[in-house]
Amino acid sequence: MMRLPPIVLLMAAVTLVGSNSLALSPVALEIGRGFGGASAQEVLVAASLFGAGTALAAVGIAPYADRIGLSRALSVALCVLVLGMAATALAPTLAVVWVAQGVAGLGSGVALPATYGLAAEIAPKGRESTFLGRVLMGWTLSLVFGASAAALIAEVAGWRAVHGVLAGLGVVVLLALALSPRMGEVRAAQGGTPWSALRVPGIGPALAVAGGYMAAFYGLYAYVAPHLQAGLGWPVWMAGAVPLVYGIGFGAAALGDPWIDRFGARRVAPWVFGVLVVQYLALALVAGSAWALVAGCLTWGMINHMGLNLIVGRLAGMDAARRGAILGLNSGVTYLAMFVATAGFGWVEAGWGFAACAVVSAVCVLPALGDALRLRRAR
C-alpha cells in the first residue's frame, strides 16, 4: 500500500468519526424496519449513546494519550471505532446496535483529540492554522458521506452496508497508519492525571468559549431541516441540501486558513466571531425564505470553519505536553453542548420559532467575541 502523507491520514480519521456520527439519522427508519418496526426515536438512542461514549472517553481516557504518545493513541482509538462500526453492521438486535455505537463513541472520544493534537505537532512553525484547517476538511467529507451518501447506500444495499463500508474504510486507514512513519511525539510526565489540564493557565475561558460556540452550532443545525420541512413545506430530499451546502462552505473556507497564520489568531479572531454573530442574526431575518436560508448555510459553513480553527488551534497551543488532556476536555465540552443545546433549542423552537433559535445562537457566540477582544487588547 502506498504511504500517505500524515495530513491525509489525520483528515481521514476525522472523516471516519464524523461519518459514523452523522450516518445514523438518515437511515434510522430503515434500521427500525429491520428490527420489527422500531421507531426512529428508539433507533436514535444509539446516537445518544455514541455521544455519551465520546464525551466519557474524551474526558476520562483521552488525557492518558499524552503518556503513550498521540500517534499510538490514535491507532488504538481507531481500532475501537472500527470494532464498533463493524458490530453495528452485524448487530442481530437493536440493543446490540446501541451497545456497538457506545463502543464506537469510546473510540471517537480519543481519536478526535489525538488527531487535533497531532496536527499541531507535525505542522511546520508558522503554518499551524493551515495544517489544522486541512485536518478539519474531514468534517466536510463526513457531511457529504455520512449525511448524504448514507441514505443512498442504504437504498441500494441496505442499512447494514452503510456501517460495513465505514468499517472497511476504517481498516484501510489503520493499515495506512501502520505503514506510515510514526508522527511527532510529545509526551507528558507519567504523574499526570486526566484533570491536570484544568490547571493550564487560560483553559477555563477557552473551554467556555468552545462550549458556547458549539452550542450555537448544534442547537441551530438540528432544526434547520425540520424547519424547512414542517415550516416551509420542503420535501425531505430537498431538505437534505442543508448538510451538502453547509459542507461546501465549510470546506471552501480552508482557502482562508493561511490568513490566520499570516495575520495571527489574536488579530483575526474578533473579526471571525463578530461576523459569525451577524451571520446568525441574518439567518433569523431570512427564516421565512427557504432558498435564502439554504444559501445562508453556505456562508455559515465558511465562517464556522474559521471559528473552529481558531478555537481548536488556541487549545492545542496551550501546553504541548498536555494536548491530549486539553483537547479531550474540549471534546467533552463539545458533546455536552450538543446534548444541552439540542434539547434547549427545541424548547425555543417550539415556543418562538426557528428565527428565535438563530438569535439565541448569536447570543451564544457573544462570549467568544468578548474573549477575542479581551485577548487582543491584552496583547
mmCIF file of N, CA and C in Angstrom, residues 78-151:
data_model
loop_
_atom_site.group_PDB
_atom_site.id
_atom_site.type_symbol
_atom_site.label_atom_id
_atom_site.label_comp_id
_atom_site.label_asym_id
_atom_site.label_seq_id
_atom_site.Cartn_x
_atom_site.Cartn_y
_atom_site.Cartn_z
ATOM 1 N N LEU A 78 -8.796 4.208 16.792
ATOM 2 C CA LEU A 78 -9.447 3.836 15.525
ATOM 3 C C LEU A 78 -9.789 2.353 15.502
ATOM 4 N N CYS A 79 -8.981 1.514 16.150
ATOM 5 C CA CYS A 79 -9.328 0.090 16.270
ATOM 6 C C CYS A 79 -10.658 -0.080 16.997
ATOM 7 N N VAL A 80 -10.833 0.658 18.095
ATOM 8 C CA VAL A 80 -12.082 0.583 18.854
ATOM 9 C C VAL A 80 -13.254 1.116 18.021
ATOM 10 N N LEU A 81 -13.033 2.221 17.297
ATOM 11 C CA LEU A 81 -14.078 2.783 16.447
ATOM 12 C C LEU A 81 -14.502 1.801 15.363
ATOM 13 N N VAL A 82 -13.526 1.181 14.708
ATOM 14 C CA VAL A 82 -13.828 0.198 13.660
ATOM 15 C C VAL A 82 -14.589 -0.992 14.239
ATOM 16 N N LEU A 83 -14.188 -1.441 15.423
ATOM 17 C CA LEU A 83 -14.908 -2.535 16.088
ATOM 18 C C LEU A 83 -16.371 -2.165 16.312
ATOM 19 N N GLY A 84 -16.610 -0.941 16.773
ATOM 20 C CA GLY A 84 -17.982 -0.502 16.997
ATOM 21 C C GLY A 84 -18.787 -0.424 15.713
ATOM 22 N N MET A 85 -18.186 0.059 14.635
ATOM 23 C CA MET A 85 -18.896 0.171 13.364
ATOM 24 C C MET A 85 -19.183 -1.212 12.770
ATOM 25 N N ALA A 86 -18.211 -2.119 12.880
ATOM 26 C CA ALA A 86 -18.430 -3.478 12.374
ATOM 27 C C ALA A 86 -19.517 -4.185 13.169
ATOM 28 N N ALA A 87 -19.519 -4.009 14.496
ATOM 29 C CA ALA A 87 -20.556 -4.621 15.331
ATOM 30 C C ALA A 87 -21.929 -4.058 15.004
ATOM 31 N N THR A 88 -21.985 -2.782 14.655
ATOM 32 C CA THR A 88 -23.256 -2.183 14.243
ATOM 33 C C THR A 88 -23.771 -2.850 12.975
ATOM 34 N N ALA A 89 -22.885 -3.038 12.006
ATOM 35 C CA ALA A 89 -23.293 -3.656 10.733
ATOM 36 C C ALA A 89 -23.770 -5.087 10.914
ATOM 37 N N LEU A 90 -23.229 -5.797 11.901
ATOM 38 C CA LEU A 90 -23.555 -7.218 12.097
ATOM 39 C C LEU A 90 -24.555 -7.448 13.223
ATOM 40 N N ALA A 91 -25.067 -6.383 13.828
ATOM 41 C CA ALA A 91 -25.898 -6.497 15.032
ATOM 42 C C ALA A 91 -27.149 -7.348 14.789
ATOM 43 N N PRO A 92 -27.391 -8.370 15.640
ATOM 44 C CA PRO A 92 -28.603 -9.193 15.486
ATOM 45 C C PRO A 92 -29.841 -8.554 16.108
ATOM 46 N N THR A 93 -29.645 -7.604 17.033
ATOM 47 C CA THR A 93 -30.771 -6.939 17.688
ATOM 48 C C THR A 93 -30.482 -5.438 17.795
ATOM 49 N N LEU A 94 -31.534 -4.669 18.051
ATOM 50 C CA LEU A 94 -31.372 -3.226 18.193
ATOM 51 C C LEU A 94 -30.522 -2.896 19.416
ATOM 52 N N ALA A 95 -30.652 -3.685 20.469
ATOM 53 C CA ALA A 95 -29.856 -3.444 21.675
ATOM 54 C C ALA A 95 -28.363 -3.550 21.379
ATOM 55 N N VAL A 96 -27.997 -4.453 20.489
ATOM 56 C CA VAL A 96 -26.587 -4.593 20.111
ATOM 57 C C VAL A 96 -26.123 -3.357 19.335
ATOM 58 N N VAL A 97 -27.011 -2.792 18.524
ATOM 59 C CA VAL A 97 -26.679 -1.542 17.828
ATOM 60 C C VAL A 97 -26.373 -0.446 18.841
ATOM 61 N N TRP A 98 -27.198 -0.359 19.889
ATOM 62 C CA TRP A 98 -26.968 0.651 20.927
ATOM 63 C C TRP A 98 -25.584 0.473 21.565
ATOM 64 N N VAL A 99 -25.292 -0.761 21.968
ATOM 65 C CA VAL A 99 -24.014 -1.039 22.627
ATOM 66 C C VAL A 99 -22.851 -0.768 21.665
ATOM 67 N N ALA A 100 -23.010 -1.195 20.419
ATOM 68 C CA ALA A 100 -21.941 -1.023 19.431
ATOM 69 C C ALA A 100 -21.634 0.447 19.204
ATOM 70 N N GLN A 101 -22.664 1.279 19.164
ATOM 71 C CA GLN A 101 -22.434 2.707 18.969
ATOM 72 C C GLN A 101 -21.825 3.352 20.212
ATOM 73 N N GLY A 102 -22.132 2.820 21.385
ATOM 74 C CA GLY A 102 -21.460 3.283 22.590
ATOM 75 C C GLY A 102 -19.973 2.989 22.535
ATOM 76 N N VAL A 103 -19.620 1.786 22.056
ATOM 77 C CA VAL A 103 -18.216 1.412 21.887
ATOM 78 C C VAL A 103 -17.541 2.323 20.854
ATOM 79 N N ALA A 104 -18.249 2.579 19.738
ATOM 80 C CA ALA A 104 -17.700 3.480 18.718
ATOM 81 C C ALA A 104 -17.442 4.865 19.301
ATOM 82 N N GLY A 105 -18.324 5.300 20.206
ATOM 83 C CA GLY A 105 -18.134 6.592 20.859
ATOM 84 C C GLY A 105 -16.869 6.635 21.696
ATOM 85 N N LEU A 106 -16.570 5.531 22.377
ATOM 86 C CA LEU A 106 -15.333 5.479 23.173
ATOM 87 C C LEU A 106 -14.108 5.682 22.276
ATOM 88 N N GLY A 107 -14.121 5.055 21.099
ATOM 89 C CA GLY A 107 -13.015 5.247 20.172
ATOM 90 C C GLY A 107 -12.947 6.675 19.650
ATOM 91 N N SER A 108 -14.109 7.247 19.339
ATOM 92 C CA SER A 108 -14.146 8.616 18.812
ATOM 93 C C SER A 108 -13.652 9.625 19.833
ATOM 94 N N GLY A 109 -13.984 9.385 21.116
ATOM 95 C CA GLY A 109 -13.592 10.324 22.157
ATOM 96 C C GLY A 109 -12.094 10.455 22.338
ATOM 97 N N VAL A 110 -11.344 9.446 21.939
ATOM 98 C CA VAL A 110 -9.880 9.518 21.985
ATOM 99 C C VAL A 110 -9.325 9.915 20.615
ATOM 100 N N ALA A 111 -9.964 9.461 19.550
ATOM 101 C CA ALA A 111 -9.446 9.719 18.201
ATOM 102 C C ALA A 111 -9.437 11.204 17.864
ATOM 103 N N LEU A 112 -10.500 11.928 18.194
ATOM 104 C CA LEU A 112 -10.554 13.345 17.832
ATOM 105 C C LEU A 112 -9.468 14.176 18.526
ATOM 106 N N PRO A 113 -9.334 14.092 19.864
ATOM 107 C CA PRO A 113 -8.255 14.862 20.496
ATOM 108 C C PRO A 113 -6.868 14.468 19.984
ATOM 109 N N ALA A 114 -6.664 13.165 19.753
ATOM 110 C CA ALA A 114 -5.372 12.718 19.246
ATOM 111 C C ALA A 114 -5.098 13.289 17.859
ATOM 112 N N THR A 115 -6.118 13.317 17.022
ATOM 113 C CA THR A 115 -5.962 13.838 15.663
ATOM 114 C C THR A 115 -5.631 15.318 15.681
ATOM 115 N N TYR A 116 -6.395 16.103 16.445
ATOM 116 C CA TYR A 116 -6.138 17.539 16.510
ATOM 117 C C TYR A 116 -4.758 17.818 17.113
ATOM 118 N N GLY A 117 -4.395 17.042 18.133
ATOM 119 C CA GLY A 117 -3.094 17.227 18.760
ATOM 120 C C GLY A 117 -1.954 16.929 17.809
ATOM 121 N N LEU A 118 -2.086 15.853 17.032
ATOM 122 C CA LEU A 118 -1.042 15.506 16.067
ATOM 123 C C LEU A 118 -0.922 16.557 14.971
ATOM 124 N N ALA A 119 -2.051 17.149 14.576
ATOM 125 C CA ALA A 119 -1.990 18.212 13.569
ATOM 126 C C ALA A 119 -1.135 19.363 14.068
ATOM 127 N N ALA A 120 -1.267 19.688 15.366
ATOM 128 C CA ALA A 120 -0.455 20.767 15.940
ATOM 129 C C ALA A 120 1.016 20.352 16.047
ATOM 130 N N GLU A 121 1.269 19.069 16.319
ATOM 131 C CA GLU A 121 2.652 18.598 16.488
ATOM 132 C C GLU A 121 3.428 18.582 15.172
ATOM 133 N N ILE A 122 2.770 18.149 14.106
ATOM 134 C CA ILE A 122 3.504 17.960 12.852
ATOM 135 C C ILE A 122 3.518 19.203 11.969
ATOM 136 N N ALA A 123 2.727 20.214 12.330
ATOM 137 C CA ALA A 123 2.659 21.413 11.492
ATOM 138 C C ALA A 123 3.976 22.184 11.526
ATOM 139 N N PRO A 124 4.450 22.645 10.382
ATOM 140 C CA PRO A 124 5.649 23.491 10.367
ATOM 141 C C PRO A 124 5.389 24.781 11.149
ATOM 142 N N LYS A 125 6.415 25.321 11.743
ATOM 143 C CA LYS A 125 6.282 26.544 12.511
ATOM 144 C C LYS A 125 5.711 27.668 11.655
ATOM 145 N N GLY A 126 4.670 28.301 12.154
ATOM 146 C CA GLY A 126 4.039 29.393 11.425
ATOM 147 C C GLY A 126 2.932 28.960 10.487
ATOM 148 N N ARG A 127 2.714 27.632 10.382
ATOM 149 C CA ARG A 127 1.649 27.154 9.488
ATOM 150 C C ARG A 127 0.661 26.268 10.246
ATOM 151 N N GLU A 128 0.566 26.467 11.545
ATOM 152 C CA GLU A 128 -0.307 25.620 12.363
ATOM 153 C C GLU A 128 -1.762 25.703 11.935
ATOM 154 N N SER A 129 -2.270 26.909 11.699
ATOM 155 C CA SER A 129 -3.680 27.066 11.325
ATOM 156 C C SER A 129 -3.972 26.455 9.962
ATOM 157 N N THR A 130 -3.028 26.575 9.041
ATOM 158 C CA THR A 130 -3.202 25.987 7.714
ATOM 159 C C THR A 130 -3.307 24.466 7.813
ATOM 160 N N PHE A 131 -2.414 23.845 8.584
ATOM 161 C CA PHE A 131 -2.452 22.392 8.739
ATOM 162 C C PHE A 131 -3.729 21.940 9.436
ATOM 163 N N LEU A 132 -4.099 22.637 10.517
ATOM 164 C CA LEU A 132 -5.308 22.269 11.239
ATOM 165 C C LEU A 132 -6.525 22.417 10.338
ATOM 166 N N GLY A 133 -6.539 23.455 9.506
ATOM 167 C CA GLY A 133 -7.655 23.643 8.585
ATOM 168 C C GLY A 133 -7.804 22.486 7.614
ATOM 169 N N ARG A 134 -6.684 21.930 7.171
ATOM 170 C CA ARG A 134 -6.753 20.777 6.262
ATOM 171 C C ARG A 134 -7.321 19.557 6.973
ATOM 172 N N VAL A 135 -6.931 19.366 8.242
ATOM 173 C CA VAL A 135 -7.482 18.250 9.010
ATOM 174 C C VAL A 135 -8.993 18.432 9.206
ATOM 175 N N LEU A 136 -9.415 19.668 9.461
ATOM 176 C CA LEU A 136 -10.841 19.943 9.653
ATOM 177 C C LEU A 136 -11.658 19.690 8.390
ATOM 178 N N MET A 137 -10.986 19.618 7.246
ATOM 179 C CA MET A 137 -11.688 19.272 6.000
ATOM 180 C C MET A 137 -12.352 17.907 6.116
ATOM 181 N N GLY A 138 -11.869 17.073 7.054
ATOM 182 C CA GLY A 138 -12.516 15.780 7.265
ATOM 183 C C GLY A 138 -13.982 15.916 7.631
ATOM 184 N N TRP A 139 -14.339 17.008 8.300
ATOM 185 C CA TRP A 139 -15.751 17.222 8.641
ATOM 186 C C TRP A 139 -16.574 17.489 7.386
ATOM 187 N N THR A 140 -15.972 18.172 6.409
ATOM 188 C CA THR A 140 -16.681 18.379 5.136
ATOM 189 C C THR A 140 -16.954 17.040 4.451
ATOM 190 N N LEU A 141 -15.938 16.190 4.414
ATOM 191 C CA LEU A 141 -16.114 14.880 3.783
ATOM 192 C C LEU A 141 -17.161 14.053 4.526
ATOM 193 N N SER A 142 -17.194 14.165 5.849
ATOM 194 C CA SER A 142 -18.168 13.390 6.613
ATOM 195 C C SER A 142 -19.582 13.919 6.408
ATOM 196 N N LEU A 143 -19.720 15.230 6.199
ATOM 197 C CA LEU A 143 -21.048 15.783 5.907
ATOM 198 C C LEU A 143 -21.572 15.237 4.586
ATOM 199 N N VAL A 144 -20.663 15.107 3.619
ATOM 200 C CA VAL A 144 -21.083 14.585 2.315
ATOM 201 C C VAL A 144 -21.333 13.086 2.382
ATOM 202 N N PHE A 145 -20.364 12.349 2.986
ATOM 203 C CA PHE A 145 -20.501 10.899 3.014
ATOM 204 C C PHE A 145 -21.473 10.443 4.095
ATOM 205 N N GLY A 146 -21.271 10.931 5.312
ATOM 206 C CA GLY A 146 -22.097 10.461 6.419
ATOM 207 C C GLY A 146 -23.538 10.905 6.324
ATOM 208 N N ALA A 147 -23.760 12.158 5.928
ATOM 209 C CA ALA A 147 -25.114 12.694 5.926
ATOM 210 C C ALA A 147 -25.834 12.504 4.596
ATOM 211 N N SER A 148 -25.111 12.454 3.507
ATOM 212 C CA SER A 148 -25.750 12.386 2.186
ATOM 213 C C SER A 148 -25.650 10.995 1.555
ATOM 214 N N ALA A 149 -24.434 10.435 1.524
ATOM 215 C CA ALA A 149 -24.244 9.149 0.854
ATOM 216 C C ALA A 149 -24.828 7.987 1.638
ATOM 217 N N ALA A 150 -24.987 8.133 2.953
ATOM 218 C CA ALA A 150 -25.517 7.033 3.759
ATOM 219 C C ALA A 150 -26.898 6.607 3.291
ATOM 220 N N ALA A 151 -27.760 7.587 3.009
ATOM 221 C CA ALA A 151 -29.108 7.266 2.554
ATOM 222 C C ALA A 151 -29.092 6.543 1.213
#
